[in-house]
Amino acid sequence: MKIDRETLQKIAHLARLEVKPEEEEALLASMENVLTWMEQLNELDTQGVEPLTHVTGEVNNWREDSGLNRLTREQALANAPSQDGTYIKVPKVIE
Amino acid sequence: MKEYLTLADIQHDLRAGITTCEELVGHYLARIESNRHLNAFVEVYADEALSRAREVDARIHEDRAGRLAGMVLGVKDVLCHAGHGVQAGSHILDGYNSPFTATAVQRVLDEDAIVIGRQNCDEFAMGSSNESSYFGPVRNAADPDRVPGGSSGGSAAAVQAGLCHASLGSDTGGSVRQPAAFCNVVGLKPSYGRISRWGLLAYASSFDCVGPITKSVEDAALLLEVMAGPDEYDSTVSTREVPAYSQQLEWKGTARIGYLREAIESEAVEPAIRERTSMLLDQLREQGHVVEPIEMPLLHYYLPTYYILTTAEASSNLSRFDGVRYGHRSTEAKDLESLYKKSRTEGFGDEVRRRILLGTFVLSANYYDAYYTKAQRVRKLIKEETERLLTQYDFLVSPVTPTTAFRLGEKMDDPLQMYLADIFTVQANVVGAPAISVPNGTDAAGLPIGFQLMSRPFAEEHLLAFSNYLMDLINAAENA
């Protein structure tokens, strides 16, 4: 799979990552290499094969749906890089 | 201090008053200190471990100690432990202090295990050499110029070098078994869903398993028994009853064993590994077991399938690291979008970033069916192929790795070469089956070789009993 710089930047934006122009060439080369290797799967006929989504066959072992508060506000805020004791702070979103 | 192979030996000496938990912890702390160059631990909880040791000693004295009393454990830096740091070997979780404890960790603590520290690993468990850690590489105690394997490299090297009695690691594509093989210790990857993943930092959720790294099969069985079973915080954990693995370690009768022909014939597998594997298979035949070559026509497709699905799952799982609620936040951000982008770009290392980009690509609208859905279909075919073989054989066996521990830096420039280190281990994760790595001697340079066994899902009691028997067989041959 050939990918161009524009596609790489689009993917990086979707992943909320930055790729500097000087990193593009090496990253493109290694990604193309891996993607081409992944494309070996096209050698297999998978017509009519159901995609596997659950490994064990046991689906959703749910607990009782009841309210449960595992973290206090203090605990939840303790790891935030910026907070005011009630909320986590981020740069201004709306001018 | 005497070298203990099993917790039972330690507990014998604790009861006899020959040693104490405090003395054991002191011994391991000294070993950690004199082996700093291995870089196996990211953080050591010296005071806490000593004070806990005194508590456990008191409980032993009062005859009310838990089943893991005397077990000094290291925990891979991917398992949450309340009040302690956890950061998956990544800069992006700098300063993170976990507000809760992983179920696997809680269960060993409840049985009086002592956690001595958290262990170095590849960043977000992505790697086969422990070189992608933000904390720098771990070194193999058998040869410090070589890698310990990965991603649970610190956990395996710590047991190898006697820095703790056992470790808890995680295995997504071989991350417990491959380093165990490189470091001459036992590594168990249980069935998918056998142990709760609550509190395990996610890499690829449909593959990730917590697994013990030990010196004996006996201890692996005991740790599995303690950690396994239903947990209301993980909807994918199995509700099946947990057998008393540690009480069923005696193998009786003959086994049907299928081995991968390539593993002893392929040029890609190092000659010493082929030779040790063949020797062991011959021994098993002599013991009356049925040992037959098997074909896995899809072998070639295991790794590409694994990498499509795991990069996809990783790109989704790692989206939570955004610099907002915890971890590293860039000081360069001007708005919310640049806060996300700059924090993530500064926080993640090269391999993690590459896998997130690959995963985002295979999940993107134009390529979703061609890559992601295709890989899910092939995963189904691989599962069917493996299940077919596991109805004919009790165990599928192979070497754990095609090579012994390689040199630091040797494979860092070529991701594909690094990925191939997991050729024999990924199958168990792709199909959700349990598999174990047991030490099978060394090559001429003294580098450890591992032997892998895989069984039907949720047949750990058979897998462990046979592995226990197998280790006795290997040791008897070594000593003959």
CSV table of N, CA and C in Angstrom, one decimal, chain B residues 394-471:
chain,number,residue,atom,x,y,z
B,394,ASP,N,-3.7,-33.0,22.5
B,394,ASP,CA,-3.9,-32.3,23.8
B,394,ASP,C,-3.1,-31.0,23.8
B,395,PHE,N,-1.9,-31.1,23.2
B,395,PHE,CA,-1.0,-29.9,23.2
B,395,PHE,C,-0.4,-29.6,21.9
B,396,LEU,N,-0.3,-28.4,21.5
B,396,LEU,CA,0.4,-28.0,20.3
B,396,LEU,C,1.7,-27.3,20.8
B,397,VAL,N,2.8,-27.8,20.3
B,397,VAL,CA,4.1,-27.3,20.9
B,397,VAL,C,5.0,-26.8,19.8
B,398,SER,N,5.9,-25.9,20.2
B,398,SER,CA,6.9,-25.3,19.3
B,398,SER,C,8.0,-24.7,20.2
B,399,PRO,N,9.1,-24.2,19.6
B,399,PRO,CA,9.9,-23.3,20.4
B,399,PRO,C,9.1,-22.0,20.7
B,400,VAL,N,9.5,-21.3,21.7
B,400,VAL,CA,8.8,-20.0,22.0
B,400,VAL,C,9.2,-19.0,21.0
B,401,THR,N,10.5,-19.0,20.6
B,401,THR,CA,11.0,-18.0,19.7
B,401,THR,C,11.9,-18.6,18.6
B,402,PRO,N,12.1,-17.9,17.5
B,402,PRO,CA,13.0,-18.5,16.5
B,402,PRO,C,14.5,-18.2,16.8
B,403,THR,N,14.8,-17.3,17.7
B,403,THR,CA,16.2,-17.0,18.0
B,403,THR,C,16.3,-16.9,19.6
B,404,THR,N,17.5,-17.0,20.0
B,404,THR,CA,17.7,-16.7,21.5
B,404,THR,C,17.8,-15.2,21.6
B,405,ALA,N,18.0,-14.7,22.8
B,405,ALA,CA,18.0,-13.2,23.0
B,405,ALA,C,19.0,-12.5,22.1
B,406,PHE,N,18.5,-11.5,21.4
B,406,PHE,CA,19.3,-10.8,20.4
B,406,PHE,C,20.0,-9.6,21.1
B,407,ARG,N,20.9,-8.9,20.4
B,407,ARG,CA,21.7,-7.8,21.0
B,407,ARG,C,20.8,-6.6,21.0
B,408,LEU,N,21.1,-5.7,22.0
B,408,LEU,CA,20.4,-4.4,22.1
B,408,LEU,C,20.7,-3.7,20.8
B,409,GLY,N,19.6,-3.1,20.3
B,409,GLY,CA,19.8,-2.3,19.1
B,409,GLY,C,19.7,-3.0,17.8
B,410,GLU,N,19.8,-4.4,17.9
B,410,GLU,CA,19.9,-5.2,16.7
B,410,GLU,C,18.6,-5.1,15.8
B,411,LYS,N,17.4,-5.0,16.4
B,411,LYS,CA,16.2,-5.0,15.5
B,411,LYS,C,15.4,-3.7,15.6
B,412,MET,N,16.0,-2.7,16.3
B,412,MET,CA,15.2,-1.4,16.5
B,412,MET,C,14.9,-0.7,15.2
B,413,ASP,N,15.7,-0.8,14.2
B,413,ASP,CA,15.5,0.0,13.0
B,413,ASP,C,14.5,-0.6,12.0
B,414,ASP,N,14.1,-1.9,12.3
B,414,ASP,CA,13.2,-2.5,11.3
B,414,ASP,C,12.0,-3.2,12.1
B,415,PRO,N,10.9,-2.4,12.1
B,415,PRO,CA,9.7,-3.0,12.9
B,415,PRO,C,9.3,-4.4,12.5
B,416,LEU,N,9.4,-4.7,11.2
B,416,LEU,CA,9.0,-6.0,10.8
B,416,LEU,C,9.8,-7.1,11.3
B,417,GLN,N,11.1,-6.9,11.4
B,417,GLN,CA,12.0,-7.9,12.0
B,417,GLN,C,11.7,-8.1,13.5
B,418,MET,N,11.4,-7.0,14.2
B,418,MET,CA,11.0,-7.1,15.6
B,418,MET,C,9.7,-7.9,15.7
B,419,TYR,N,8.7,-7.6,14.8
B,419,TYR,CA,7.4,-8.3,14.9
B,419,TYR,C,7.6,-9.8,14.8
B,420,LEU,N,8.6,-10.2,13.9
B,420,LEU,CA,8.7,-11.7,13.7
B,420,LEU,C,9.2,-12.4,14.9
B,421,ALA,N,9.7,-11.7,15.9
B,421,ALA,CA,10.1,-12.4,17.2
B,421,ALA,C,8.9,-13.1,17.8
B,422,ASP,N,7.7,-12.7,17.4
B,422,ASP,CA,6.5,-13.3,18.1
B,422,ASP,C,5.8,-14.3,17.2
B,423,ILE,N,6.5,-14.8,16.2
B,423,ILE,CA,5.9,-15.8,15.2
B,423,ILE,C,5.2,-17.0,15.9
B,424,PHE,N,5.8,-17.5,16.9
B,424,PHE,CA,5.3,-18.7,17.5
B,424,PHE,C,4.3,-18.4,18.7
B,425,THR,N,4.3,-17.2,19.2
B,425,THR,CA,3.5,-16.9,20.4
B,425,THR,C,2.2,-16.3,20.1
B,426,VAL,N,2.0,-15.6,18.9
B,426,VAL,CA,0.8,-14.9,18.7
B,426,VAL,C,-0.5,-15.7,18.6
B,427,GLN,N,-0.3,-17.0,18.1
B,427,GLN,CA,-1.4,-17.8,17.8
B,427,GLN,C,-2.3,-18.0,19.1
B,428,ALA,N,-1.7,-18.2,20.2
B,428,ALA,CA,-2.5,-18.4,21.4
B,428,ALA,C,-3.4,-17.1,21.7
B,429,ASN,N,-2.8,-16.0,21.5
B,429,ASN,CA,-3.6,-14.7,21.7
B,429,ASN,C,-4.7,-14.5,20.7
B,430,VAL,N,-4.4,-14.9,19.4
B,430,VAL,CA,-5.4,-14.7,18.3
B,430,VAL,C,-6.6,-15.6,18.6
B,431,VAL,N,-6.4,-16.8,19.2
B,431,VAL,CA,-7.5,-17.7,19.4
B,431,VAL,C,-7.9,-17.8,20.8
B,432,GLY,N,-7.3,-17.1,21.8
B,432,GLY,CA,-7.7,-17.0,23.1
B,432,GLY,C,-7.3,-18.3,24.0
B,433,ALA,N,-6.4,-19.1,23.5
B,433,ALA,CA,-6.0,-20.3,24.2
B,433,ALA,C,-4.9,-20.0,25.2
B,434,PRO,N,-4.7,-20.9,26.2
B,434,PRO,CA,-3.6,-20.7,27.2
B,434,PRO,C,-2.3,-21.3,26.6
B,435,ALA,N,-1.2,-20.7,26.9
B,435,ALA,CA,0.1,-21.2,26.5
B,435,ALA,C,1.1,-20.9,27.5
B,436,ILE,N,2.1,-21.7,27.6
B,436,ILE,CA,3.2,-21.5,28.6
B,436,ILE,C,4.6,-21.7,28.0
B,437,SER,N,5.5,-20.9,28.5
B,437,SER,CA,6.9,-21.1,28.1
B,437,SER,C,7.7,-21.7,29.3
B,438,VAL,N,8.4,-22.8,29.0
B,438,VAL,CA,9.2,-23.4,30.0
B,438,VAL,C,10.6,-23.5,29.5
B,439,PRO,N,11.6,-23.3,30.5
B,439,PRO,CA,13.0,-23.3,30.1
B,439,PRO,C,13.4,-24.7,29.5
B,440,ASN,N,14.1,-24.6,28.4
B,440,ASN,CA,14.5,-25.9,27.7
B,440,ASN,C,16.0,-25.8,27.4
B,441,GLY,N,16.8,-25.5,28.4
B,441,GLY,CA,18.3,-25.5,28.2
B,441,GLY,C,18.8,-24.2,27.6
B,442,THR,N,20.0,-24.2,27.1
B,442,THR,CA,20.6,-23.1,26.5
B,442,THR,C,21.4,-23.4,25.3
B,443,ASP,N,21.8,-22.4,24.5
B,443,ASP,CA,22.6,-22.7,23.3
B,443,ASP,C,24.1,-22.7,23.8
B,444,ALA,N,25.0,-22.8,22.9
B,444,ALA,CA,26.4,-23.0,23.2
B,444,ALA,C,27.0,-21.8,24.0
B,445,ALA,N,26.3,-20.6,23.7
B,445,ALA,CA,26.8,-19.4,24.4
B,445,ALA,C,26.1,-19.2,25.8
B,446,GLY,N,25.3,-20.2,26.2
B,446,GLY,CA,24.6,-20.0,27.5
B,446,GLY,C,23.4,-19.2,27.4
B,447,LEU,N,22.9,-18.9,26.2
B,447,LEU,CA,21.6,-18.1,26.1
B,447,LEU,C,20.4,-19.1,26.2
B,448,PRO,N,19.4,-18.7,27.1
B,448,PRO,CA,18.3,-19.6,27.3
B,448,PRO,C,17.4,-19.8,26.1
B,449,ILE,N,16.8,-21.0,26.1
B,449,ILE,CA,15.9,-21.5,25.0
B,449,ILE,C,14.6,-21.8,25.7
B,450,GLY,N,13.5,-21.5,25.1
B,450,GLY,CA,12.2,-21.8,25.7
B,450,GLY,C,11.4,-22.8,24.9
B,451,PHE,N,10.5,-23.6,25.5
B,451,PHE,CA,9.7,-24.5,24.8
B,451,PHE,C,8.2,-24.1,25.2
B,452,GLN,N,7.4,-24.0,24.1
B,452,GLN,CA,6.0,-23.6,24.3
B,452,GLN,C,5.0,-24.7,24.2
B,453,LEU,N,4.0,-24.7,25.1
B,453,LEU,CA,2.9,-25.6,24.9
B,453,LEU,C,1.6,-24.8,25.0
B,454,MET,N,0.7,-25.2,24.1
B,454,MET,CA,-0.6,-24.6,24.1
B,454,MET,C,-1.7,-25.6,24.2
B,455,SER,N,-2.7,-25.3,24.9
B,455,SER,CA,-3.8,-26.3,25.1
B,455,SER,C,-5.1,-25.7,24.7
B,456,ARG,N,-6.2,-26.5,24.8
B,456,ARG,CA,-7.5,-25.9,24.5
B,456,ARG,C,-7.8,-24.8,25.5
B,457,PRO,N,-8.6,-23.8,25.1
B,457,PRO,CA,-9.0,-22.8,26.0
B,457,PRO,C,-9.6,-23.3,27.3
B,458,PHE,N,-9.3,-22.8,28.4
B,458,PHE,CA,-9.8,-23.2,29.7
B,458,PHE,C,-9.4,-24.6,30.1
B,459,ALA,N,-8.3,-25.1,29.6
B,459,ALA,CA,-7.8,-26.4,30.0
B,459,ALA,C,-6.4,-26.2,30.7
B,460,GLU,N,-6.3,-25.1,31.4
B,460,GLU,CA,-5.0,-24.8,32.1
B,460,GLU,C,-4.6,-25.9,33.1
B,461,GLU,N,-5.5,-26.6,33.7
B,461,GLU,CA,-5.1,-27.6,34.6
B,461,GLU,C,-4.3,-28.7,33.9
B,462,HIS,N,-4.7,-29.1,32.7
B,462,HIS,CA,-3.9,-30.0,31.9
B,462,HIS,C,-2.6,-29.5,31.5
B,463,LEU,N,-2.7,-28.2,31.0
B,463,LEU,CA,-1.4,-27.5,30.5
B,463,LEU,C,-0.4,-27.5,31.6
B,464,LEU,N,-0.9,-27.1,32.8
B,464,LEU,CA,0.1,-26.9,33.9
B,464,LEU,C,0.6,-28.2,34.4
B,465,ALA,N,-0.3,-29.2,34.5
B,465,ALA,CA,0.2,-30.5,35.0
B,465,ALA,C,1.2,-31.1,34.0
B,466,PHE,N,1.0,-31.0,32.7
B,466,PHE,CA,1.9,-31.6,31.8
B,466,PHE,C,3.2,-30.8,31.8
B,467,SER,N,3.1,-29.5,31.9
B,467,SER,CA,4.3,-28.6,31.9
B,467,SER,C,5.2,-28.9,33.1
B,468,ASN,N,4.5,-29.2,34.2
B,468,ASN,CA,5.2,-29.6,35.5
B,468,ASN,C,6.0,-30.9,35.3
B,469,TYR,N,5.3,-31.8,34.7
B,469,TYR,CA,5.9,-33.1,34.3
B,469,TYR,C,7.1,-32.9,33.3
B,470,LEU,N,6.9,-32.0,32.4
B,470,LEU,CA,7.9,-31.8,31.3
B,470,LEU,C,9.1,-31.2,31.9
B,471,MET,N,9.0,-30.2,32.9
B,471,MET,CA,10.1,-29.6,33.5
B,471,MET,C,11.0,-30.6,34.3
